[in-house]
C-alpha cells in the first residue's frame, strides 16, 4: 500500500535572511559568525574595545551582511548595537530563552553559529527597543529611580542610628525625613539636646503633641551613632542634589520630545496632592505635550507612573500591532498553556518590566477609588486573590494607555455606578439565557416581599 510522503523539516523551512550574521556577546570579546561562503574564516573573535568593534563592523560590511542577531547579555551588547545601527545594519536583540541550543551545543563559537543559522531561517524575533530619544529619557528616569532607592536606604540608616540611641522619633512622626523630621535631625546634629526645644520645631500637620515628641527624644546620644546619623543625612542631601540635576535633564529631554505646545485642560486634573517623589517641575504638562493626551486622567495613574511608562515605551505604539501585543510585552496578559484541549495553566509569565511594575502599583491604589476602575478592581478582588486582581487591573490600565496613545482620545471616567449597573445587566442577561435553555422565563420579582 502506497504511503503518503510527509514533507521534511528541511523542505518546509526556507532561507529568509541569506545575509544574516550571529554574534555571541561577552564582556571581554564577541564571537561573530557569518554565512560559510562569505569568508575563509566564517567565525571570528573580536575584543570589546572600540577599535575592535569598528573592525568587526567593517568585516560584516565586507561579507555583505545586512542583518545581525545578537543575544542580550547584561549591558555589554549596547555599544555594539548602537554602532551597528548607526552603520545601517538591521539589528535584532533576541531573548536568550528563545535561542536555547540543542543538547551538547555550548561554546562561544557554536553559540554564534547557532544564532546565525536561526536568523537565516527567520526563526528569531527582535526585542522591543524604543526610539533613540526615548532611550535617552529612559536612561535618565532609571537613574532617577536608582537615586530614590539610594535615598530610601539612607533613611533606613538614619532610623537605625536613632534606634540605637533609643530615640523613638519614628514612632510619633510617620516620616523622619519630612519637614518636621529634617528640622529635628538637623537641630540634633547642631548640638541641641533639649526635648521640648526640639519638639517646638514640629509643623502644624503633625498630630503628635509636643510632650509626646519630647518624650520620644530622650536617649543616650552616643557619639558613634550621632556620627553615623550625620553621614547618612549628608549622603541623603547629596542624593537630593543629584535628583535635582537629574530632574533638570529629564525636563530638557521631555522638551526635546514635544509634539504640541498647548496645555492639558484645567478641569481634567483631579484634586489630589503632588506625589512626594515627583519632580519639582510641571511634569504633567510636559508629558501631555509629548504624548498628546493626558494619561493622568486615568484613575490610579499619577505623574510618576505616567513618566515610567512613557520613558520605557515612548509615545509611539506603532511597534505593537494591538493592545494585546502591548499587554503581552508587559507580561500582564494571561498565559496560554493548552495540552490536549485542556488548559493547563493561565498564569502570566515572569517578566521584570519596569512599566508593568509601575502599573501594578497604580492598580493597587484603586482599592478605595470611587470610579469605574476602582469598582472593577474590587470586583476582581471578590473573584480571585489579590495579586491576580492587581494584575487584571494593571492589564486594563495598560489597554487604556494603549488606546489613548494610539487614537489620541482622552479618557473619561463613567463612575462606579455605571460599572455596577453594567455588571448587573450582564448578570441578568446570563440568568435569562440559562432560564431560556431550561424552558423557563426570568420574571422580575417584588423587592418589597
XYZ file of C-alpha atoms in Angstrom:
449
model
C 0.000 0.000 0.000
C 1.430 3.353 -1.016
C 2.148 5.717 1.839
C 1.817 9.467 1.654
C 5.169 11.192 1.746
C 5.382 13.712 4.556
C 7.318 16.914 3.933
C 10.579 17.064 5.814
C 11.548 19.905 8.108
C 14.294 20.968 5.724
C 11.867 21.406 2.829
C 9.341 23.293 4.997
C 11.833 25.897 6.240
C 13.059 28.411 3.708
C 16.034 30.739 3.814
C 14.575 34.154 4.620
C 17.712 36.090 5.609
C 20.629 34.838 3.496
C 22.836 37.748 4.578
C 22.425 37.237 8.327
C 25.144 37.093 10.947
C 25.105 35.917 14.563
C 27.030 37.450 17.446
C 27.607 35.902 20.858
C 28.113 38.832 23.237
C 30.683 38.728 26.009
C 32.227 41.174 28.435
C 35.780 40.920 27.042
C 35.203 39.676 23.496
C 32.470 38.903 20.950
C 32.264 35.855 18.679
C 30.813 36.570 15.234
C 29.570 34.061 12.647
C 28.733 34.875 9.006
C 27.477 32.524 6.243
C 30.195 29.954 5.453
C 30.507 31.041 1.815
C 31.396 34.664 2.677
C 34.863 34.170 4.159
C 37.534 31.524 4.580
C 37.202 32.056 8.332
C 33.439 32.452 8.879
C 33.737 32.614 12.691
C 35.964 35.232 14.263
C 36.570 36.648 17.722
C 36.800 40.407 18.322
C 37.758 42.155 21.528
C 35.267 44.562 23.099
C 37.482 47.652 22.622
C 36.105 50.374 20.366
C 38.782 49.873 17.705
C 37.986 46.144 17.549
C 34.253 46.865 17.333
C 34.926 49.057 14.301
C 36.935 46.206 12.738
C 34.018 43.858 13.454
C 31.551 46.118 11.661
C 33.929 46.608 8.710
C 34.278 42.821 8.389
C 30.495 42.359 8.383
C 30.205 45.028 5.709
C 32.864 43.284 3.604
C 30.933 39.994 3.939
C 27.755 41.690 2.586
C 25.868 41.147 5.845
C 22.739 43.255 6.317
C 21.015 41.560 9.295
C 22.609 40.819 12.657
C 21.192 38.797 15.552
C 22.765 39.090 18.977
C 21.899 37.645 22.345
C 21.133 40.050 25.172
C 23.798 39.737 27.857
C 23.778 42.339 30.627
C 24.648 45.729 29.156
C 27.623 44.551 27.092
C 25.551 44.483 23.898
C 24.661 48.201 23.952
C 27.867 49.705 22.421
C 27.915 47.180 19.578
C 24.170 47.507 18.994
C 24.404 51.284 18.691
C 27.425 51.063 16.373
C 25.759 48.530 14.072
C 22.539 50.535 13.993
C 24.411 53.737 13.098
C 26.115 51.920 10.194
C 22.767 50.891 8.672
C 22.537 47.234 9.765
C 19.249 45.643 10.807
C 19.987 44.545 14.368
C 17.810 42.120 16.340
C 18.329 41.725 20.058
C 16.950 38.292 20.883
C 15.952 36.748 24.184
C 18.381 34.136 25.500
C 15.470 31.833 26.379
C 14.375 31.806 22.725
C 17.726 30.586 21.387
C 18.429 27.646 23.658
C 20.832 25.313 21.910
C 20.214 21.669 21.264
C 21.796 19.146 23.587
C 25.568 19.348 23.597
C 25.839 22.761 21.881
C 27.501 25.044 24.364
C 30.514 27.083 23.391
C 31.021 30.631 22.218
C 31.807 29.511 18.663
C 28.788 27.220 18.419
C 26.536 29.824 20.037
C 27.228 32.467 17.389
C 26.849 29.856 14.620
C 23.532 28.743 16.083
C 22.321 32.364 16.191
C 23.374 32.867 12.570
C 21.569 29.706 11.477
C 18.350 30.537 13.311
C 18.383 34.082 11.936
C 18.967 32.860 8.383
C 15.765 30.816 8.507
C 13.756 33.617 10.154
C 13.249 31.810 13.435
C 14.237 34.756 15.649
C 12.360 37.911 16.566
C 13.949 41.081 17.877
C 13.156 42.504 21.283
C 11.406 45.847 21.577
C 13.681 48.872 21.790
C 12.224 52.404 21.715
C 13.468 55.287 19.596
C 16.832 56.861 20.327
C 15.430 59.963 22.065
C 13.122 57.812 24.190
C 16.124 55.656 25.157
C 17.770 58.812 26.500
C 14.669 59.604 28.563
C 14.524 56.002 29.785
C 18.148 56.108 30.921
C 17.584 59.363 32.800
C 14.449 58.098 34.525
C 16.135 54.842 35.535
C 18.970 56.904 37.007
C 16.380 58.906 38.935
C 14.747 55.744 40.274
C 18.160 54.467 41.387
C 18.754 57.708 43.319
C 15.360 57.367 45.011
C 16.217 53.823 46.084
C 19.512 55.093 47.467
C 17.664 57.737 49.466
C 15.368 55.054 50.845
C 18.331 53.042 52.118
C 19.813 56.155 53.706
C 16.555 56.794 55.561
C 16.839 53.278 56.985
C 20.372 54.111 58.154
C 19.057 57.215 59.920
C 16.331 55.223 61.639
C 18.873 52.612 62.718
C 21.153 55.255 64.258
C 18.198 56.805 66.103
C 17.005 53.414 67.340
C 20.464 52.561 68.672
C 20.319 55.763 70.753
C 16.744 54.857 71.795
C 15.422 57.982 70.045
C 11.876 56.865 69.188
C 11.114 59.721 66.794
C 9.825 57.323 64.111
C 7.056 56.195 66.485
C 5.499 59.666 66.757
C 6.348 61.059 63.296
C 5.493 58.960 60.254
C 8.291 60.402 58.105
C 11.630 61.180 59.730
C 12.859 62.962 56.589
C 9.775 65.113 56.170
C 9.666 68.798 57.025
C 9.426 68.268 60.795
C 11.780 65.311 60.860
C 14.539 67.122 58.989
C 14.250 70.170 61.261
C 14.660 67.978 64.339
C 17.504 65.897 62.885
C 19.485 68.934 61.781
C 18.953 70.586 65.170
C 20.200 67.431 66.906
C 23.338 67.365 64.771
C 23.819 71.083 65.514
C 24.076 70.224 69.235
C 20.516 70.678 70.559
C 19.568 68.050 73.185
C 16.550 69.671 74.891
C 13.488 67.618 74.007
C 10.982 70.459 74.430
C 13.082 72.794 72.304
C 13.238 70.146 69.579
C 9.500 69.448 69.853
C 8.678 73.083 69.134
C 10.084 72.585 65.604
C 7.110 70.467 64.580
C 4.747 71.728 61.897
C 1.003 72.132 62.292
C 0.341 68.959 60.269
C 1.902 66.701 62.924
C -0.795 65.121 65.105
C 1.539 64.192 67.962
C 1.769 66.694 70.794
C 4.956 68.451 71.829
C 5.081 66.389 75.023
C 4.956 63.126 73.045
C 7.708 64.295 70.709
C 9.855 65.495 73.615
C 9.384 62.140 75.362
C 10.480 60.257 72.219
C 13.679 62.355 72.040
C 15.118 61.107 75.327
C 18.057 58.867 74.513
C 21.712 58.094 75.103
C 23.201 60.482 72.470
C 26.258 58.292 71.893
C 28.925 59.912 69.715
C 29.393 56.996 67.295
C 25.672 56.855 66.496
C 25.484 60.619 66.068
C 28.370 60.325 63.608
C 26.514 57.630 61.651
C 23.374 59.810 61.652
C 25.365 62.773 60.341
C 26.906 60.795 57.493
C 23.552 59.328 56.500
C 21.944 62.784 56.459
C 24.830 64.235 54.422
C 24.519 61.404 51.896
C 20.748 61.996 51.786
C 21.346 65.663 50.945
C 23.864 64.703 48.267
C 21.315 62.376 46.660
C 18.778 65.212 46.758
C 21.232 67.421 44.862
C 21.768 64.707 42.272
C 17.997 64.246 41.979
C 17.589 67.935 41.189
C 20.235 67.670 38.459
C 18.565 64.538 37.074
C 15.165 66.275 37.035
C 16.656 69.144 35.040
C 17.983 66.674 32.456
C 14.603 64.898 32.277
C 12.811 68.213 31.769
C 15.174 69.171 28.928
C 14.703 65.781 27.263
C 10.901 65.998 27.542
C 11.008 69.408 25.888
C 13.006 67.888 23.030
C 10.230 65.312 22.544
C 7.376 67.843 22.323
C 4.751 67.221 19.658
C 2.391 70.039 20.719
C 2.680 73.311 22.622
C -0.719 73.634 24.313
C -1.500 72.583 27.890
C -3.942 69.995 29.240
C -7.410 71.138 30.192
C -7.546 72.652 33.658
C -10.598 70.639 34.643
C -9.046 67.303 33.709
C -6.643 67.240 36.633
C -8.159 65.640 39.687
C -7.765 67.360 43.010
C -5.028 65.456 44.766
C -1.691 66.205 46.378
C 1.512 66.059 44.439
C 3.453 62.834 44.864
C 6.312 63.327 47.275
C 8.977 61.912 44.966
C 7.658 63.596 41.817
C 9.914 66.082 40.007
C 9.563 69.712 41.045
C 8.686 70.972 37.541
C 5.281 70.680 35.839
C 5.672 67.077 34.728
C 2.000 66.646 33.807
C 2.158 69.394 31.187
C 5.451 68.095 29.798
C 4.037 64.583 29.380
C 0.886 65.952 27.747
C 2.942 67.910 25.229
C 4.983 64.786 24.444
C 2.124 62.266 24.198
C -0.718 64.491 23.009
C -3.029 63.078 25.703
C -3.239 63.407 29.477
C -2.522 59.948 30.909
C -3.142 61.180 34.467
C -6.873 61.325 33.704
C -6.906 57.553 34.172
C -7.684 56.724 37.786
C -4.640 55.365 39.586
C -2.151 56.857 37.092
C -0.214 59.744 38.629
C 2.578 61.745 37.002
C 5.361 59.451 38.236
C 3.610 56.327 36.899
C 2.978 58.047 33.568
C 6.650 59.064 33.402
C 7.801 55.483 33.971
C 5.502 54.081 31.270
C 6.331 56.781 28.716
C 10.071 56.566 29.377
C 10.042 52.774 28.954
C 7.796 52.628 25.876
C 7.561 56.078 24.345
C 4.511 57.752 22.853
C 4.603 55.806 19.563
C 2.782 52.469 19.822
C 3.419 51.561 16.188
C 5.665 48.622 17.099
C 2.767 46.918 18.905
C 0.074 45.760 16.415
C -2.637 45.700 19.080
C -3.244 46.269 22.758
C -2.923 42.516 23.256
C 0.645 42.601 21.959
C 1.362 45.532 24.268
C -0.060 43.696 27.302
C 1.922 40.589 26.356
C 5.165 42.597 26.194
C 4.391 43.974 29.648
C 3.777 40.464 30.962
C 0.260 41.326 32.147
C -1.848 39.123 29.852
C -2.991 35.619 30.839
C -0.800 32.753 29.757
C -1.996 30.027 27.358
C -0.647 26.601 28.184
C -3.035 24.165 26.500
C -2.350 20.460 26.097
C -4.846 18.067 24.529
C -7.520 20.720 24.534
C -7.170 21.222 28.282
C -5.938 24.472 29.772
C -3.001 23.501 31.973
C -2.152 26.983 33.235
C -3.228 30.553 32.655
C -0.788 32.409 34.870
C 1.156 35.342 33.490
C 4.778 34.901 32.504
C 7.616 36.064 34.736
C 8.756 39.427 33.444
C 10.932 42.094 35.082
C 9.329 45.007 33.269
C 9.552 48.409 34.970
C 6.445 49.715 33.230
C 4.465 46.667 34.375
C 5.670 47.146 37.949
C 4.528 50.771 37.876
C 1.115 49.755 36.507
C 0.720 47.129 39.239
C 1.379 49.767 41.898
C -1.149 52.043 40.198
C -3.700 49.210 40.122
C -3.233 48.520 43.847
C -4.045 52.172 44.594
C -7.549 51.696 43.118
C -8.818 49.867 46.208
C -10.637 52.954 47.539
C -11.281 54.763 44.245
C -14.924 55.659 43.608
C -14.523 55.167 39.868
C -15.302 52.511 37.291
C -11.739 51.216 37.525
C -11.978 51.105 41.310
C -15.209 49.117 41.101
C -13.590 46.773 38.587
C -10.614 46.186 40.886
C -12.838 45.440 43.873
C -14.917 43.084 41.722
C -11.744 41.231 40.730
C -10.681 41.000 44.388
C -14.007 39.311 45.176
C -13.455 36.745 42.405
C -9.757 35.911 42.863
C -6.824 36.509 45.173
C -5.351 39.985 45.439
C -2.171 39.504 43.326
C -4.240 38.243 40.403
C -6.713 41.088 40.850
C -3.850 43.598 40.779
C -2.549 42.036 37.560
C -6.027 42.122 35.993
C -6.477 45.802 36.878
C -2.965 46.603 35.613
C -3.854 44.839 32.356
C -6.890 47.097 31.966
C -4.762 50.189 32.679
C -2.273 49.084 30.014
C -5.028 48.707 27.415
C -6.410 52.139 28.273
C -2.950 53.698 27.868
C -2.526 51.947 24.522
C -5.907 53.228 23.306
C -5.161 56.794 24.376
C -1.712 56.888 22.775
C -2.926 55.172 19.591
C -6.161 57.069 18.948
C -5.306 60.325 20.720
C -8.567 60.321 22.678
C -8.919 61.491 26.262
C -10.135 59.107 28.935
C -13.478 59.845 30.599
C -14.426 58.008 33.772
C -18.018 56.724 33.757
C -18.145 56.335 37.525
C -18.679 53.467 39.912
C -22.460 53.439 39.421
C -22.072 52.978 35.658
C -19.809 49.953 36.144
C -22.123 48.369 38.744
C -25.164 48.849 36.504
C -23.402 47.273 33.541
C -22.372 44.335 35.726
C -25.973 43.949 36.903
C -27.230 43.940 33.331
C -24.704 41.255 32.350
C -25.756 39.059 35.279
C -29.443 39.434 34.365
C -28.723 38.624 30.730
C -26.818 35.463 31.659
C -29.575 34.360 34.021
C -32.188 34.941 31.306
C -30.178 32.831 28.852
C -29.857 29.976 31.359
C -33.585 30.114 32.109
C -34.372 30.016 28.389
C -32.243 26.906 27.885
C -34.153 25.196 30.724
C -37.510 26.185 29.274
C -38.192 28.837 31.862
C -38.590 32.578 31.893
C -36.954 35.092 34.188
C -39.614 37.307 35.795
C -38.757 40.385 37.892
C -39.883 39.945 41.474
C -41.227 42.354 44.036
C -38.325 43.595 46.177
C -40.715 44.567 48.984
C -41.761 40.967 49.625
